[in-house]
Amino acid sequence: MGYDTVAAIATPLGSGGIGIIRISGKEALGITQAIFRPSCRKIFDPYPSHRFFHGWIRDPKSGMILDEVLMVYMQAPRSYTREDVAEIHTHSGPAALRSTLDLVLSRGARLADPGEFTKRAFLNGRIDLSQAEAVIDIVNAKTLVSLEIAAAQIHGGLRKKIETCRFALWELQTELSAAIDFPEEMETLFKAETAADRLKGQILSPLQELIKQHDQGRILREGIRVVVAGFPNVGKSSLMNCLLHRDRAIVSPYPGTTRDFLEEPLDLYGLQAMIVDTAGLQETDDPVERIGIEKTHEKIREADLLLFMVDVTQPIFIQKETIPVFEKPTILVVNKVDRVNSDRFPEIPKEWKRFPVVRISALTQYGVDALKEKIFERITQGKGFRQEDPIVPNLRQKLLLDRALKATEAALEGISYGRSPELVSMDVEEALDALNEILGETIRPDILDAIFSRFCIGK
């Protein structure tokens, strides 16, 4: 497939060791040769593929040397885009990168659109759409678990499962087509009972499992929101600092120090978590503090898990009044246990006994590791996560799986009720269309553009 030649900076801008200019298209090597002067005396025409060459970037007009670089040429189709690709590895200073890119563009290349290199890899058949989506997931992965999910996807994990279902549907469609073309031999060509069993075992069950893995694994892909709430001055900000291992939130002995919420990411045993510190819950006439409390309630509604903190040195019945409104997965965090003898811990109110309890001291960090373990357990319990099979479809893919499942169920119902092969075939075709769209074999251009617009320039 022929496209124009595009180029972009493929590494983040800023000072660093190495920056990369990526060029893809039929003019990639010619443009590179015009500005690259190799340090070796041997003349290559063309440069051999997949070998690095040391040299300098030279402005052809002024003759000025701009940077000392490495250059590698990758001949089509053995490249990321399946086109001719050249990469120039410069020093990662903004001036070096931009001036080199300017030279490349001045020789006829076009600045690449966001995600255009990966889009070309998809359009040229190197990867399917589910693998292309996994590229952005790898770029955005902040924990080992989310990286494993994306890596399984880019390795073709979802594609293999989809192709297995598609093959079974194609076989069924072939039998239905034969029954439609030769109705007098329908009983021989199409056996309803066998077809129904295959639909259940080879298509319905795998689709249901993939949908289940999306629902169960959403927090692995997207992360979780853990909100810390409670009465003023119970130690919420101190707990946040403990979990982050740095002083992110202001801590003072005066109630009401936190007027607004703070959010910080946290790697929690491989889970991507967002910890949210909130303003203390209490009745107040202060209009600014009241706004903060309203935001606290908003964050609690958005939470996947609530850490409700109480101060063991203060009367429990006063703090108890703030919790009954919360219908969220909750852990009761009893703080400041270092100030009270264990035999003098107050009785947990019966309304709270449905919540797991963790006793901590945010000051001494006693119990903080136990709390992290309890958070992980509370989030993952009953989820059935299987690390050996980390295929977690994204929302777009899940909606298409739902569509394929619905069509497959309709086909099964049609077979069970003895409907005509033509009607059953329509449902099978609908299921195939949905699965094809997951892999990008049939997809609207506007949806394709929306997917690749999420990418950065250079990827």
Short mmCIF file of C-alpha atoms in Angstrom, two decimals:
data_model
loop_
_atom_site.label_atom_id
_atom_site.label_comp_id
_atom_site.label_asym_id
_atom_site.label_seq_id
_atom_site.Cartn_x
_atom_site.Cartn_y
_atom_site.Cartn_z
CA MET A 1 0.00 0.00 0.00
CA GLY A 2 1.51 3.31 -1.06
CA TYR A 3 1.61 6.36 1.18
CA ASP A 4 3.67 9.52 1.33
CA THR A 5 6.75 9.62 3.54
CA VAL A 6 6.21 10.81 7.10
CA ALA A 7 8.54 11.68 9.97
CA ALA A 8 8.32 12.59 13.63
CA ILE A 9 10.26 12.68 16.87
CA ALA A 10 9.57 9.27 18.45
CA THR A 11 10.91 10.03 21.94
CA PRO A 12 9.75 12.55 24.57
CA LEU A 13 11.14 16.05 24.18
CA GLY A 14 13.60 17.11 26.84
CA SER A 15 17.22 16.63 27.81
CA GLY A 16 18.36 13.02 27.86
CA GLY A 17 20.74 10.45 26.47
CA ILE A 18 19.11 9.58 23.16
CA GLY A 19 16.38 11.04 20.97
CA ILE A 20 14.96 9.29 17.92
CA ILE A 21 13.68 10.67 14.62
CA ARG A 22 11.54 8.07 12.83
CA ILE A 23 10.93 8.25 9.06
CA SER A 24 8.58 5.90 7.20
CA GLY A 25 7.76 5.66 3.50
CA LYS A 26 9.35 5.02 0.14
CA GLU A 27 11.62 8.11 0.41
CA ALA A 28 12.85 7.29 3.94
CA LEU A 29 16.31 6.12 2.88
CA GLY A 30 16.82 8.83 0.24
CA ILE A 31 15.95 11.60 2.69
CA THR A 32 18.26 10.12 5.31
CA GLN A 33 21.17 9.76 2.89
CA ALA A 34 20.85 13.44 1.97
CA ILE A 35 21.52 14.62 5.54
CA PHE A 36 23.58 11.75 7.04
CA ARG A 37 27.36 11.60 6.59
CA PRO A 38 28.77 8.24 7.73
CA SER A 39 32.06 8.07 9.60
CA CYS A 40 33.22 4.99 7.67
CA ARG A 41 34.97 5.45 4.33
CA LYS A 42 33.10 2.65 2.58
CA ILE A 43 30.28 3.86 0.34
CA PHE A 44 26.98 2.01 0.70
CA ASP A 45 24.34 2.28 -2.02
CA PRO A 46 21.93 1.35 -0.67
CA TYR A 47 22.67 0.97 3.00
CA PRO A 48 22.20 -2.62 4.22
CA SER A 49 19.06 -3.18 6.23
CA HIS A 50 18.96 -3.56 10.01
CA ARG A 51 22.51 -2.35 10.69
CA PHE A 52 23.50 0.70 12.72
CA PHE A 53 25.89 3.24 11.22
CA HIS A 54 27.79 5.93 13.06
CA GLY A 55 28.06 9.38 11.56
CA TRP A 56 26.92 13.01 11.64
CA ILE A 57 23.86 15.00 10.64
CA ARG A 58 24.93 17.64 8.13
CA ASP A 59 22.87 20.50 6.71
CA PRO A 60 23.26 20.05 2.91
CA LYS A 61 22.88 23.80 2.28
CA SER A 62 25.28 25.24 4.85
CA GLY A 63 27.52 22.22 5.30
CA MET A 64 27.20 22.66 9.08
CA ILE A 65 27.46 19.58 11.30
CA LEU A 66 24.50 19.52 13.70
CA ASP A 67 25.00 16.34 15.74
CA GLU A 68 26.84 13.04 16.05
CA VAL A 69 24.32 10.24 15.53
CA LEU A 70 23.57 6.61 14.84
CA MET A 71 21.43 5.71 11.81
CA VAL A 72 19.58 2.48 11.07
CA TYR A 73 17.66 1.61 7.91
CA MET A 74 14.95 -1.09 7.92
CA GLN A 75 13.89 -2.21 4.48
CA ALA A 76 10.23 -3.05 3.85
CA PRO A 77 8.49 -5.25 4.84
CA ARG A 78 10.74 -6.02 7.84
CA SER A 79 9.89 -2.87 9.76
CA TYR A 80 7.33 -1.54 12.24
CA THR A 81 5.13 -0.10 9.48
CA ARG A 82 6.02 -2.67 6.78
CA GLU A 83 7.37 0.28 4.79
CA ASP A 84 10.94 1.46 4.36
CA VAL A 85 11.86 2.96 7.73
CA ALA A 86 14.90 4.94 8.82
CA GLU A 87 15.69 6.04 12.35
CA ILE A 88 18.21 8.68 13.35
CA HIS A 89 19.37 8.41 16.97
CA THR A 90 20.54 11.84 18.08
CA HIS A 91 21.48 13.30 21.42
CA SER A 92 18.20 14.07 23.17
CA GLY A 93 18.47 17.82 23.33
CA PRO A 94 15.47 19.75 22.02
CA ALA A 95 17.62 21.72 19.57
CA ALA A 96 19.32 18.61 18.17
CA LEU A 97 16.02 16.81 17.67
CA ARG A 98 14.12 19.73 16.19
CA SER A 99 16.89 20.80 13.83
CA THR A 100 17.31 17.21 12.57
CA LEU A 101 13.55 16.86 12.08
CA ASP A 102 13.46 20.19 10.23
CA LEU A 103 16.09 18.88 7.80
CA VAL A 104 14.07 15.70 7.24
CA LEU A 105 10.90 17.69 6.56
CA SER A 106 12.75 20.07 4.24
CA ARG A 107 13.71 17.09 2.05
CA GLY A 108 10.05 16.22 1.38
CA ALA A 109 8.78 14.24 4.35
CA ARG A 110 5.50 15.22 6.02
CA LEU A 111 5.10 15.56 9.78
CA ALA A 112 3.32 12.40 10.94
CA ASP A 113 -0.13 12.60 12.49
CA PRO A 114 -0.67 11.20 16.02
CA GLY A 115 -0.43 7.41 15.87
CA GLU A 116 0.31 7.39 12.15
CA PHE A 117 3.20 4.90 12.32
CA THR A 118 1.04 2.39 14.21
CA LYS A 119 -1.91 3.12 11.90
CA ARG A 120 0.30 2.29 8.91
CA ALA A 121 1.37 -0.93 10.64
CA PHE A 122 -2.34 -1.80 10.96
CA LEU A 123 -3.31 -0.76 7.42
CA ASN A 124 -0.34 -2.66 5.98
CA GLY A 125 -1.39 -5.84 7.80
CA ARG A 126 1.45 -6.12 10.29
CA ILE A 127 -0.90 -5.94 13.29
CA ASP A 128 -4.66 -6.10 13.79
CA LEU A 129 -6.67 -3.36 15.48
CA SER A 130 -6.68 -5.05 18.90
CA GLN A 131 -2.87 -5.14 18.79
CA ALA A 132 -2.73 -1.51 17.68
CA GLU A 133 -4.87 -0.53 20.68
CA ALA A 134 -2.48 -2.46 22.91
CA VAL A 135 0.39 -0.22 21.78
CA ILE A 136 -1.16 2.81 23.49
CA ASP A 137 -1.90 0.64 26.54
CA ILE A 138 1.80 -0.27 26.78
CA VAL A 139 2.77 3.39 26.48
CA ASN A 140 0.31 4.32 29.24
CA ALA A 141 0.99 1.33 31.52
CA LYS A 142 1.98 2.48 35.00
CA THR A 143 2.18 -0.89 36.77
CA LEU A 144 3.50 -4.37 36.01
CA VAL A 145 -0.01 -5.85 35.86
CA SER A 146 -1.29 -3.29 33.33
CA LEU A 147 1.89 -3.84 31.29
CA GLU A 148 1.32 -7.63 31.28
CA ILE A 149 -2.26 -7.14 30.05
CA ALA A 150 -1.13 -4.87 27.21
CA ALA A 151 1.79 -7.16 26.31
CA ALA A 152 -0.53 -10.18 26.09
CA GLN A 153 -2.78 -8.19 23.76
CA ILE A 154 0.03 -6.96 21.51
CA HIS A 155 1.32 -10.54 21.33
CA GLY A 156 -2.03 -11.49 19.77
CA GLY A 157 -3.75 -13.01 22.80
CA LEU A 158 -7.17 -11.53 22.06
CA ARG A 159 -6.80 -12.06 18.31
CA LYS A 160 -6.21 -15.80 18.79
CA LYS A 161 -9.37 -16.15 20.88
CA ILE A 162 -11.41 -14.13 18.38
CA GLU A 163 -10.07 -16.13 15.43
CA THR A 164 -11.06 -19.40 17.12
CA CYS A 165 -14.63 -18.14 17.49
CA ARG A 166 -14.66 -16.81 13.92
CA PHE A 167 -13.50 -20.13 12.49
CA ALA A 168 -16.36 -21.95 14.25
CA LEU A 169 -18.83 -19.36 12.93
CA TRP A 170 -17.42 -19.66 9.40
CA GLU A 171 -17.86 -23.44 9.52
CA LEU A 172 -21.45 -23.03 10.65
CA GLN A 173 -22.09 -20.40 7.98
CA THR A 174 -20.73 -22.76 5.31
CA GLU A 175 -23.14 -25.49 6.41
CA LEU A 176 -26.05 -23.04 6.48
CA SER A 177 -25.19 -21.78 2.98
CA ALA A 178 -25.15 -25.35 1.68
CA ALA A 179 -28.53 -26.02 3.29
CA ILE A 180 -29.92 -22.83 1.68
CA ASP A 181 -28.56 -23.76 -1.77
CA PHE A 182 -29.67 -27.40 -1.56
CA PRO A 183 -32.85 -27.45 0.55
CA GLU A 184 -33.70 -31.00 -0.52
CA GLU A 185 -30.52 -32.21 1.21
CA MET A 186 -30.83 -29.99 4.30
CA GLU A 187 -31.07 -32.86 6.79
CA THR A 188 -27.79 -34.25 5.49
CA LEU A 189 -25.94 -30.94 5.14
CA PHE A 190 -27.08 -29.26 8.36
CA LYS A 191 -27.55 -31.16 11.61
CA ALA A 192 -29.27 -28.83 14.07
CA GLU A 193 -28.33 -30.65 17.26
CA THR A 194 -24.63 -30.79 16.36
CA ALA A 195 -24.66 -27.13 15.30
CA ALA A 196 -26.30 -26.08 18.58
CA ASP A 197 -23.68 -27.96 20.61
CA ARG A 198 -20.87 -26.29 18.65
CA LEU A 199 -22.44 -22.87 19.12
CA LYS A 200 -22.55 -23.39 22.88
CA GLY A 201 -19.08 -24.86 23.32
CA GLN A 202 -16.97 -23.16 20.65
CA ILE A 203 -18.57 -19.72 20.48
CA LEU A 204 -20.93 -18.84 23.33
CA SER A 205 -18.67 -20.01 26.17
CA PRO A 206 -15.50 -18.26 24.89
CA LEU A 207 -17.42 -15.03 24.24
CA GLN A 208 -18.97 -15.12 27.72
CA GLU A 209 -15.53 -15.71 29.24
CA LEU A 210 -14.02 -12.72 27.42
CA ILE A 211 -16.88 -10.46 28.52
CA LYS A 212 -16.46 -11.72 32.08
CA GLN A 213 -12.74 -10.95 31.94
CA HIS A 214 -13.51 -7.37 30.90
CA ASP A 215 -15.95 -6.90 33.77
CA GLN A 216 -13.60 -8.52 36.30
CA GLY A 217 -10.40 -7.02 34.98
CA ARG A 218 -11.50 -3.42 34.47
CA ILE A 219 -9.59 -2.29 37.54
CA LEU A 220 -6.44 -4.01 36.25
CA ARG A 221 -6.62 -2.05 33.00
CA GLU A 222 -8.07 1.25 34.21
CA GLY A 223 -6.96 1.33 37.86
CA ILE A 224 -8.97 1.88 41.04
CA ARG A 225 -9.99 4.95 43.02
CA VAL A 226 -9.36 4.67 46.76
CA VAL A 227 -10.87 7.56 48.73
CA VAL A 228 -9.75 8.37 52.27
CA ALA A 229 -12.55 10.02 54.28
CA GLY A 230 -13.50 10.66 57.88
CA PHE A 231 -13.92 13.23 60.63
CA PRO A 232 -11.48 16.21 60.62
CA ASN A 233 -8.02 15.59 62.05
CA VAL A 234 -8.28 11.78 62.18
CA GLY A 235 -5.04 11.43 60.16
CA LYS A 236 -6.24 11.15 56.57
CA SER A 237 -3.42 13.27 55.14
CA SER A 238 -0.85 11.46 57.27
CA LEU A 239 -2.10 8.14 55.90
CA MET A 240 -1.82 9.40 52.33
CA ASN A 241 1.78 10.45 52.97
CA CYS A 242 2.51 7.00 54.45
CA LEU A 243 1.09 5.20 51.43
CA LEU A 244 3.04 7.43 49.02
CA HIS A 245 6.26 7.36 51.10
CA ARG A 246 6.58 11.13 50.74
CA ASP A 247 5.05 14.32 52.12
CA ARG A 248 2.38 15.08 49.55
CA ALA A 249 -0.39 16.36 51.83
CA ILE A 250 -0.03 19.12 54.42
CA VAL A 251 -0.30 17.75 57.95
CA SER A 252 -1.07 19.92 60.98
CA PRO A 253 -2.67 19.45 64.43
CA TYR A 254 -5.46 21.86 63.49
CA PRO A 255 -8.78 20.43 62.21
CA GLY A 256 -9.86 21.50 58.73
CA THR A 257 -6.36 21.86 57.26
CA THR A 258 -7.45 19.97 54.13
CA ARG A 259 -10.06 22.11 52.34
CA ASP A 260 -9.85 20.44 48.92
CA PHE A 261 -9.14 16.91 47.71
CA LEU A 262 -5.69 15.66 46.64
CA GLU A 263 -5.15 12.82 44.15
CA GLU A 264 -1.95 10.84 43.65
CA PRO A 265 -1.21 7.59 41.76
CA LEU A 266 0.03 4.57 43.72
CA ASP A 267 1.37 1.20 42.56
CA LEU A 268 -0.42 -1.25 44.85
CA TYR A 269 1.10 -4.71 44.35
CA GLY A 270 0.84 -4.22 40.60
CA LEU A 271 -2.58 -2.58 40.64
CA GLN A 272 -2.79 1.00 39.46
CA ALA A 273 -4.53 2.97 42.23
CA MET A 274 -5.46 6.61 42.63
CA ILE A 275 -5.40 7.65 46.30
CA VAL A 276 -7.70 10.57 47.11
CA ASP A 277 -7.32 12.59 50.33
CA THR A 278 -10.46 14.55 51.22
CA ALA A 279 -11.72 17.31 53.51
CA GLY A 280 -13.00 16.19 56.92
CA LEU A 281 -16.71 15.40 57.24
CA GLN A 282 -18.51 17.58 59.76
CA GLU A 283 -21.22 20.21 60.08
CA THR A 284 -19.77 23.66 59.40
CA ASP A 285 -20.81 27.26 58.78
CA ASP A 286 -17.61 28.03 56.88
CA PRO A 287 -18.64 28.36 53.20
CA VAL A 288 -15.18 27.36 51.90
CA GLU A 289 -15.01 24.28 54.13
CA ARG A 290 -18.57 23.37 53.11
CA ILE A 291 -17.51 23.34 49.44
CA GLY A 292 -14.66 20.99 50.37
CA ILE A 293 -17.08 18.66 52.17
CA GLU A 294 -19.39 18.62 49.14
CA LYS A 295 -16.40 17.58 47.02
CA THR A 296 -15.65 14.84 49.57
CA HIS A 297 -19.14 13.39 49.06
CA GLU A 298 -18.63 13.60 45.29
CA LYS A 299 -15.33 11.72 45.48
CA ILE A 300 -16.88 9.06 47.72
CA ARG A 301 -19.57 8.46 45.10
CA GLU A 302 -16.85 7.98 42.46
CA ALA A 303 -14.75 5.64 44.62
CA ASP A 304 -14.11 1.95 44.00
CA LEU A 305 -13.12 1.61 47.66
CA LEU A 306 -13.61 3.84 50.69
CA LEU A 307 -11.10 4.00 53.55
CA PHE A 308 -13.15 5.44 56.39
CA MET A 309 -10.79 6.63 59.13
CA VAL A 310 -11.62 7.11 62.78
CA ASP A 311 -9.48 8.48 65.61
CA VAL A 312 -9.26 5.91 68.41
CA THR A 313 -8.52 8.68 70.93
CA GLN A 314 -11.82 10.48 70.22
CA PRO A 315 -15.39 9.42 71.07
CA ILE A 316 -16.51 6.92 68.45
CA PHE A 317 -20.20 7.84 68.62
CA ILE A 318 -19.48 11.35 67.25
CA GLN A 319 -17.58 9.97 64.25
CA LYS A 320 -20.16 7.20 63.73
CA GLU A 321 -22.76 9.68 62.56
CA THR A 322 -20.90 10.35 59.31
CA ILE A 323 -20.68 6.82 57.87
CA PRO A 324 -24.19 5.34 57.38
CA VAL A 325 -24.73 7.34 54.17
CA PHE A 326 -21.92 5.47 52.39
CA GLU A 327 -22.88 2.36 50.45
CA LYS A 328 -19.46 1.56 49.05
CA PRO A 329 -16.96 -1.25 49.55
CA THR A 330 -15.39 0.07 52.75
CA ILE A 331 -12.49 -0.61 55.09
CA LEU A 332 -12.68 0.88 58.56
CA VAL A 333 -9.25 2.31 59.43
CA VAL A 334 -8.74 2.89 63.16
CA ASN A 335 -5.88 5.38 63.50
CA LYS A 336 -3.62 6.60 66.34
CA VAL A 337 -3.46 3.21 68.07
CA ASP A 338 -0.01 4.17 69.36
CA ARG A 339 -1.73 6.54 71.80
CA VAL A 340 -4.04 3.99 73.43
CA ASN A 341 -3.37 0.70 75.19
CA SER A 342 -4.79 -2.21 73.23
CA ASP A 343 -7.05 -3.23 76.13
CA ARG A 344 -8.68 0.22 76.00
CA PHE A 345 -9.71 0.18 72.35
CA PRO A 346 -13.33 1.31 72.10
CA GLU A 347 -16.00 -1.13 70.97
CA ILE A 348 -16.73 -1.01 67.24
CA PRO A 349 -20.37 0.07 66.73
CA LYS A 350 -22.57 -2.73 65.41
CA GLU A 351 -23.38 -0.66 62.29
CA TRP A 352 -19.69 -0.86 61.36
CA LYS A 353 -19.12 -4.54 62.03
CA ARG A 354 -19.96 -5.37 58.42
CA PHE A 355 -16.71 -3.61 57.42
CA PRO A 356 -13.23 -5.14 57.73
CA VAL A 357 -11.20 -3.27 60.37
CA VAL A 358 -7.50 -2.40 60.23
CA ARG A 359 -5.77 -0.71 63.18
CA ILE A 360 -2.89 1.59 62.27
CA SER A 361 -0.68 4.41 63.42
CA ALA A 362 -0.01 6.81 60.56
CA LEU A 363 2.62 8.44 62.79
CA THR A 364 4.70 5.30 63.40
CA GLN A 365 3.49 3.48 60.24
CA TYR A 366 2.32 0.56 62.36
CA GLY A 367 -0.26 -1.46 60.42
CA VAL A 368 0.15 0.44 57.13
CA ASP A 369 1.45 -2.64 55.27
CA ALA A 370 -1.47 -4.66 56.65
CA LEU A 371 -3.82 -1.96 55.37
CA LYS A 372 -2.30 -2.13 51.87
CA GLU A 373 -2.78 -5.89 51.87
CA LYS A 374 -6.39 -5.48 52.99
CA ILE A 375 -7.03 -2.91 50.22
CA PHE A 376 -5.65 -5.34 47.63
CA GLU A 377 -7.69 -8.21 49.05
CA ARG A 378 -10.87 -6.14 49.21
CA ILE A 379 -10.53 -4.98 45.61
CA THR A 380 -9.66 -8.37 44.11
CA GLN A 381 -11.74 -10.76 46.24
CA GLY A 382 -14.12 -12.79 44.15
CA LYS A 383 -12.83 -11.25 40.93
CA GLY A 384 -11.20 -14.43 39.68
CA PHE A 385 -8.15 -12.71 38.22
CA ARG A 386 -5.93 -15.14 36.34
CA GLN A 387 -2.43 -13.84 35.89
CA GLU A 388 -1.56 -16.71 33.53
CA ASP A 389 -4.21 -15.52 31.04
CA PRO A 390 -4.23 -11.73 31.27
CA ILE A 391 -6.58 -10.99 28.36
CA VAL A 392 -8.75 -8.02 29.34
CA PRO A 393 -10.76 -6.55 26.44
CA ASN A 394 -11.18 -2.78 26.46
CA LEU A 395 -14.60 -1.10 26.40
CA ARG A 396 -14.84 -0.88 22.59
CA GLN A 397 -13.97 -4.54 22.27
CA LYS A 398 -16.35 -5.51 25.08
CA LEU A 399 -19.30 -3.77 23.41
CA LEU A 400 -18.56 -5.65 20.19
CA LEU A 401 -18.26 -8.92 22.13
CA ASP A 402 -21.70 -8.17 23.62
CA ARG A 403 -23.05 -7.70 20.11
CA ALA A 404 -21.48 -10.95 18.92
CA LEU A 405 -22.84 -12.80 21.95
CA LYS A 406 -26.37 -11.47 21.41
CA ALA A 407 -26.28 -12.52 17.74
CA THR A 408 -24.92 -15.97 18.64
CA GLU A 409 -27.67 -16.45 21.23
CA ALA A 410 -30.22 -15.47 18.57
CA ALA A 411 -28.72 -18.03 16.17
CA LEU A 412 -28.87 -20.72 18.86
CA GLU A 413 -32.49 -19.85 19.57
CA GLY A 414 -33.27 -20.01 15.84
CA ILE A 415 -31.74 -23.47 15.56
CA SER A 416 -33.59 -24.66 18.67
CA TYR A 417 -36.95 -23.45 17.32
CA GLY A 418 -36.33 -24.85 13.85
CA ARG A 419 -36.20 -21.52 12.05
CA SER A 420 -35.11 -21.38 8.42
CA PRO A 421 -31.37 -21.51 7.58
CA GLU A 422 -31.70 -18.04 6.02
CA LEU A 423 -32.76 -16.47 9.34
CA VAL A 424 -30.10 -18.31 11.36
CA SER A 425 -27.49 -17.32 8.76
CA MET A 426 -28.33 -13.63 9.28
CA ASP A 427 -27.60 -13.94 13.02
CA VAL A 428 -24.34 -15.78 12.35
CA GLU A 429 -23.32 -13.04 9.89
CA GLU A 430 -24.06 -10.38 12.53
CA ALA A 431 -21.80 -12.18 15.02
CA LEU A 432 -19.04 -12.41 12.42
CA ASP A 433 -19.33 -8.70 11.61
CA ALA A 434 -18.87 -7.80 15.29
CA LEU A 435 -15.80 -10.02 15.65
CA ASN A 436 -14.32 -8.66 12.41
CA GLU A 437 -14.72 -5.14 13.77
CA ILE A 438 -12.75 -6.04 16.91
CA LEU A 439 -9.79 -6.95 14.70
CA GLY A 440 -10.38 -3.98 12.41
CA GLU A 441 -11.23 -5.99 9.30
CA THR A 442 -14.49 -4.08 8.94
CA ILE A 443 -14.64 -0.72 10.68
CA ARG A 444 -15.88 2.78 9.92
CA PRO A 445 -13.13 5.30 9.07
CA ASP A 446 -14.31 7.75 11.73
CA ILE A 447 -14.00 5.10 14.46
CA LEU A 448 -10.53 4.22 13.18
CA ASP A 449 -9.49 7.88 13.27
CA ALA A 450 -10.84 8.21 16.82
CA ILE A 451 -8.79 5.22 18.00
CA PHE A 452 -5.50 6.49 16.56
CA SER A 453 -6.11 10.06 17.71
CA ARG A 454 -5.37 8.81 21.25
CA PHE A 455 -1.75 8.17 20.26
CA CYS A 456 1.10 10.63 20.57
CA ILE A 457 2.95 11.94 17.52
CA GLY A 458 5.84 9.60 16.73
CA LYS A 459 4.09 6.34 17.66
#
